[in-house]
Tab-separated table of C-alpha atoms in Angstrom:
chain	number	residue	atom	x	y	z
V	437	MET	CA	1.572	-23.810	15.743
V	438	SER	CA	1.062	-20.494	17.594
V	439	GLU	CA	2.380	-18.789	14.286
V	440	VAL	CA	-0.331	-20.447	12.407
V	441	GLU	CA	-2.882	-19.425	14.922
V	442	LYS	CA	-1.611	-15.812	14.797
V	443	GLY	CA	-2.017	-15.853	11.033
V	444	LYS	CA	-5.640	-17.035	11.363
V	445	VAL	CA	-6.464	-14.241	13.689
V	446	ILE	CA	-4.883	-11.570	11.687
V	447	ALA	CA	-6.762	-12.816	8.531
V	448	ASP	CA	-9.992	-12.567	10.617
V	449	VAL	CA	-9.110	-8.969	11.907
V	450	ILE	CA	-8.372	-7.933	8.390
V	451	ALA	CA	-11.599	-9.319	7.046
V	452	ALA	CA	-13.448	-7.472	9.895
V	453	LEU	CA	-11.735	-4.309	9.190
V	454	ASP	CA	-12.530	-4.475	5.537
V	455	SER	CA	-16.228	-5.197	6.193
V	456	GLY	CA	-16.420	-2.291	8.394
V	457	LYS	CA	-17.431	-4.446	11.458
V	458	LEU	CA	-14.248	-3.702	13.326
V	459	LYS	CA	-13.274	-0.094	14.024
V	460	LEU	CA	-10.753	-0.462	16.703
V	461	THR	CA	-7.876	-2.930	16.791
V	462	ASP	CA	-7.447	-3.453	20.544
V	463	VAL	CA	-7.770	-7.020	21.996
V	464	ALA	CA	-11.141	-6.475	23.484
V	465	ALA	CA	-12.653	-5.136	20.117
V	466	VAL	CA	-11.067	-7.906	18.166
V	467	ALA	CA	-12.465	-10.515	20.597
V	468	GLU	CA	-15.874	-8.983	20.262
V	469	GLN	CA	-15.992	-8.762	16.373
V	470	THR	CA	-14.085	-12.144	15.527
V	471	PRO	CA	-14.497	-15.678	16.765
V	472	HIS	CA	-11.473	-15.436	18.888
V	473	ASP	CA	-11.870	-15.231	22.735
V	474	ILE	CA	-9.857	-12.632	24.681
V	475	ASP	CA	-7.877	-14.985	26.706
V	476	ARG	CA	-6.384	-16.869	23.529
V	477	LEU	CA	-5.643	-13.299	22.069
V	478	VAL	CA	-3.619	-12.415	25.093
V	479	SER	CA	-1.901	-15.641	24.995
V	480	LEU	CA	-0.908	-15.181	21.285
V	481	PHE	CA	-0.204	-11.363	21.251
V	482	VAL	CA	0.264	-10.369	24.903
V	483	ASP	CA	-1.369	-7.091	24.512
V	484	ASP	CA	-2.844	-4.536	22.050
V	485	ALA	CA	0.598	-3.512	20.809
V	486	GLY	CA	1.491	-7.050	20.110
V	487	LEU	CA	-1.644	-7.583	18.047
V	488	ASN	CA	-1.170	-4.219	16.091
V	489	PHE	CA	2.425	-5.150	15.320
V	490	GLU	CA	1.592	-8.210	13.706
V	491	LEU	CA	-1.377	-6.548	11.912
V	492	ALA	CA	0.864	-3.863	10.544
V	493	LYS	CA	3.404	-6.327	9.075
V	494	GLN	CA	0.884	-8.363	7.485
V	495	ALA	CA	-0.821	-5.211	5.987
V	496	ASN	CA	2.656	-4.294	4.453
V	497	ARG	CA	3.237	-7.908	3.219
V	498	LEU	CA	-0.197	-7.756	1.447
V	499	LEU	CA	0.448	-4.405	-0.095
V	500	ALA	CA	3.886	-5.813	-1.363
V	501	ARG	CA	2.217	-8.777	-3.094
V	502	PHE	CA	-0.192	-6.370	-5.006
V	503	ILE	CA	2.734	-3.882	-6.000
V	504	SER	CA	4.943	-6.721	-7.053
V	505	SER	CA	2.300	-8.208	-9.322
V	506	ALA	CA	2.794	-5.250	-11.722
V	507	ASP	CA	4.168	-6.110	-15.133
V	508	HIS	CA	7.938	-5.635	-14.671
V	509	LYS	CA	8.431	-6.188	-18.350
V	510	LEU	CA	6.989	-2.860	-19.037
V	511	ALA	CA	8.991	0.208	-19.710
V	512	PRO	CA	9.468	2.356	-16.563
V	513	ALA	CA	6.718	4.907	-17.196
V	514	GLU	CA	4.248	2.313	-18.029
V	515	ARG	CA	5.413	0.162	-15.102
V	516	LEU	CA	5.045	2.997	-12.831
V	517	ILE	CA	1.404	3.376	-13.799
V	518	ASP	CA	0.906	-0.372	-13.393
V	519	MET	CA	2.319	-0.238	-10.010
V	520	GLY	CA	-0.064	2.479	-9.236
V	521	MET	CA	-3.036	0.423	-10.524
V	522	MET	CA	-1.979	-2.442	-8.233
V	523	TYR	CA	-1.938	0.028	-5.291
V	524	LEU	CA	-5.443	1.164	-6.167
V	525	ASP	CA	-6.537	-2.449	-6.374
V	526	PHE	CA	-5.032	-2.990	-2.813
V	527	ALA	CA	-6.933	0.028	-1.506
V	528	GLN	CA	-10.140	-1.250	-3.103
V	529	SER	CA	-9.793	-4.837	-2.120
V	530	HIS	CA	-8.885	-3.912	1.490
V	531	PRO	CA	-10.492	-0.404	2.243
V	532	GLY	CA	-10.464	-1.021	6.097
V	533	LEU	CA	-6.839	-2.396	6.104
V	534	PHE	CA	-5.735	0.364	3.884
V	535	ASN	CA	-7.028	3.107	6.277
V	536	TYR	CA	-5.632	1.264	9.323
V	537	MET	CA	-2.160	1.255	7.839
V	538	PHE	CA	-1.885	4.969	7.775
V	539	SER	CA	-3.567	5.543	11.110
V	540	TYR	CA	-1.565	2.931	13.162
V	541	GLU	CA	1.113	4.913	15.362
V	542	ASP	CA	3.776	3.100	17.183
V	543	LYS	CA	7.386	4.484	16.994
V	544	ASP	CA	8.708	1.411	18.309
V	545	LYS	CA	7.623	-0.564	15.095
V	546	TRP	CA	10.474	0.988	13.234
V	547	LEU	CA	13.159	-0.323	15.762
V	548	ASP	CA	12.247	-4.002	14.541
V	549	GLN	CA	14.390	-4.529	11.452
V	550	ASN	CA	11.889	-7.088	10.176
V	551	PHE	CA	9.053	-4.671	10.039
V	552	ALA	CA	11.248	-1.856	8.671
V	553	ASP	CA	12.316	-4.228	5.797
V	554	ILE	CA	8.889	-5.246	5.124
V	555	ALA	CA	7.575	-1.619	5.107
V	556	HIS	CA	10.379	-0.004	3.017
V	557	ALA	CA	10.220	-2.725	0.435
V	558	ASN	CA	7.190	-1.116	-1.155
V	559	PHE	CA	8.802	2.206	-1.500
V	560	ALA	CA	12.061	0.673	-2.713
V	561	LEU	CA	10.112	-0.906	-5.727
V	562	LEU	CA	9.016	2.393	-6.582
V	563	GLN	CA	12.533	3.985	-6.287
V	564	GLU	CA	13.958	1.375	-8.479
V	565	THR	CA	11.579	2.058	-11.137
V	566	ILE	CA	12.160	5.800	-11.041
V	567	LYS	CA	16.039	5.338	-10.999
V	568	GLU	CA	15.730	3.000	-14.103
V	569	GLY	CA	13.529	5.608	-15.773
V	570	ILE	CA	16.053	8.351	-15.219
V	571	THR	CA	18.876	6.195	-16.505
V	572	LYS	CA	16.936	5.559	-19.786
V	573	GLY	CA	16.092	9.254	-20.198
V	574	VAL	CA	12.405	8.793	-19.257
V	575	PHE	CA	12.024	10.671	-16.030
V	576	VAL	CA	13.292	14.194	-15.294
V	577	PRO	CA	16.767	13.667	-13.444
V	578	LYS	CA	16.808	17.121	-11.951
V	579	TYR	CA	14.395	16.134	-9.432
V	580	GLU	CA	15.598	12.561	-8.580
V	581	PRO	CA	15.472	13.070	-4.747
V	582	ILE	CA	11.690	13.898	-4.935
V	583	LEU	CA	10.487	11.826	-7.873
V	584	SER	CA	9.697	8.703	-5.906
V	585	LEU	CA	7.886	10.551	-2.975
V	586	SER	CA	5.961	12.684	-5.758
V	587	ALA	CA	4.825	9.510	-7.312
V	588	TRP	CA	3.875	7.738	-4.077
V	589	SER	CA	1.934	10.796	-2.846
V	590	MET	CA	0.011	11.159	-6.073
V	591	ILE	CA	-0.949	7.381	-5.903
V	592	GLN	CA	-1.749	7.529	-2.079
V	593	GLY	CA	-3.913	10.476	-2.718
V	594	LEU	CA	-6.029	8.765	-5.316
V	595	ALA	CA	-6.164	5.512	-3.309
V	596	HIS	CA	-7.492	7.571	-0.258
V	597	ILE	CA	-10.265	9.163	-2.176
V	598	GLN	CA	-11.294	5.734	-3.737
V	599	ALA	CA	-11.066	3.884	-0.505
V	600	ASN	CA	-13.069	6.525	1.592
V	601	ARG	CA	-15.545	7.346	-1.286
V	602	LEU	CA	-14.475	10.971	-1.078
V	603	SER	CA	-15.578	11.695	-4.580
V	604	PRO	CA	-19.063	10.863	-6.175
V	605	LEU	CA	-17.026	9.398	-8.870
V	606	SER	CA	-15.103	7.061	-6.682
V	607	ASP	CA	-17.309	4.070	-7.320
V	608	SER	CA	-18.024	4.492	-10.881
V	609	LEU	CA	-14.450	4.786	-12.298
V	610	SER	CA	-13.630	1.958	-14.653
V	611	GLN	CA	-9.991	0.512	-14.657
V	612	GLU	CA	-9.360	2.362	-17.870
V	613	ALA	CA	-10.479	5.550	-16.226
V	614	LYS	CA	-8.239	5.085	-13.228
V	615	ARG	CA	-5.251	4.295	-15.417
V	616	GLN	CA	-5.860	7.728	-17.256
V	617	VAL	CA	-5.967	9.534	-14.028
V	618	LEU	CA	-2.637	8.174	-13.177
V	619	GLU	CA	-1.258	8.786	-16.590
V	620	ASN	CA	-2.283	12.539	-16.199
V	621	LEU	CA	-0.900	12.627	-12.711
V	622	PHE	CA	2.432	11.115	-13.677
V	623	LEU	CA	2.869	13.162	-16.905
V	624	GLY	CA	4.806	15.826	-14.941
V	625	LEU	CA	7.534	13.346	-14.006
V	626	LEU	CA	8.450	12.639	-17.635
V	627	THR	CA	11.261	14.352	-19.694
V	628	ASP	CA	9.911	16.644	-22.412
V	629	ASN	CA	11.053	14.101	-25.037
V	630	TYR	CA	9.321	11.238	-23.418
V	631	LYS	CA	6.207	13.209	-23.048
V	632	ALA	CA	5.955	13.713	-26.829
V	633	ILE	CA	6.353	9.860	-27.284
V	634	TYR	CA	3.936	9.149	-24.578
V	635	GLN	CA	1.156	11.295	-25.825
V	636	GLN	CA	1.206	9.815	-29.268
């Protein structure tokens, strides 16, 4: 039962983060901004670190659901763009959680194999797509070690701009416009032969 209760608390925390009501994710702040009293939160999570650890795991699970929903029947370059679109959808749907994910600091979280597996699964999906593209002659093989990081960085940058409204265009970009931005960003990852095909 406690796992079910934990899930309900984490869902409420995510909702409060995304609405902007919750700025800090310590037990006291969560008790103030959600329907859960502090004694129950302590009994479920022990302390701030326990609460944040569960929240970080759930954040990565949610991101994985979005990225995994990309169309895996698409060719690698198109699939990479579709994965990027799902990432942008995640950042738009969960702006507070998105920002939390990249500000939560706890070196001990990586010692937990369950957390590491969840967090690394998202990057692994990107790496698998890149490797498949290299095998099929779509992506430039010379830069294999940095292709995945380059793609992730570009997606992350656009998602950050969107989630934090850092551009006056952040709220007005259509899905098609966002897809065009990703196509332009990812063009440099393609082989010369594939660029010619892709631009037709």
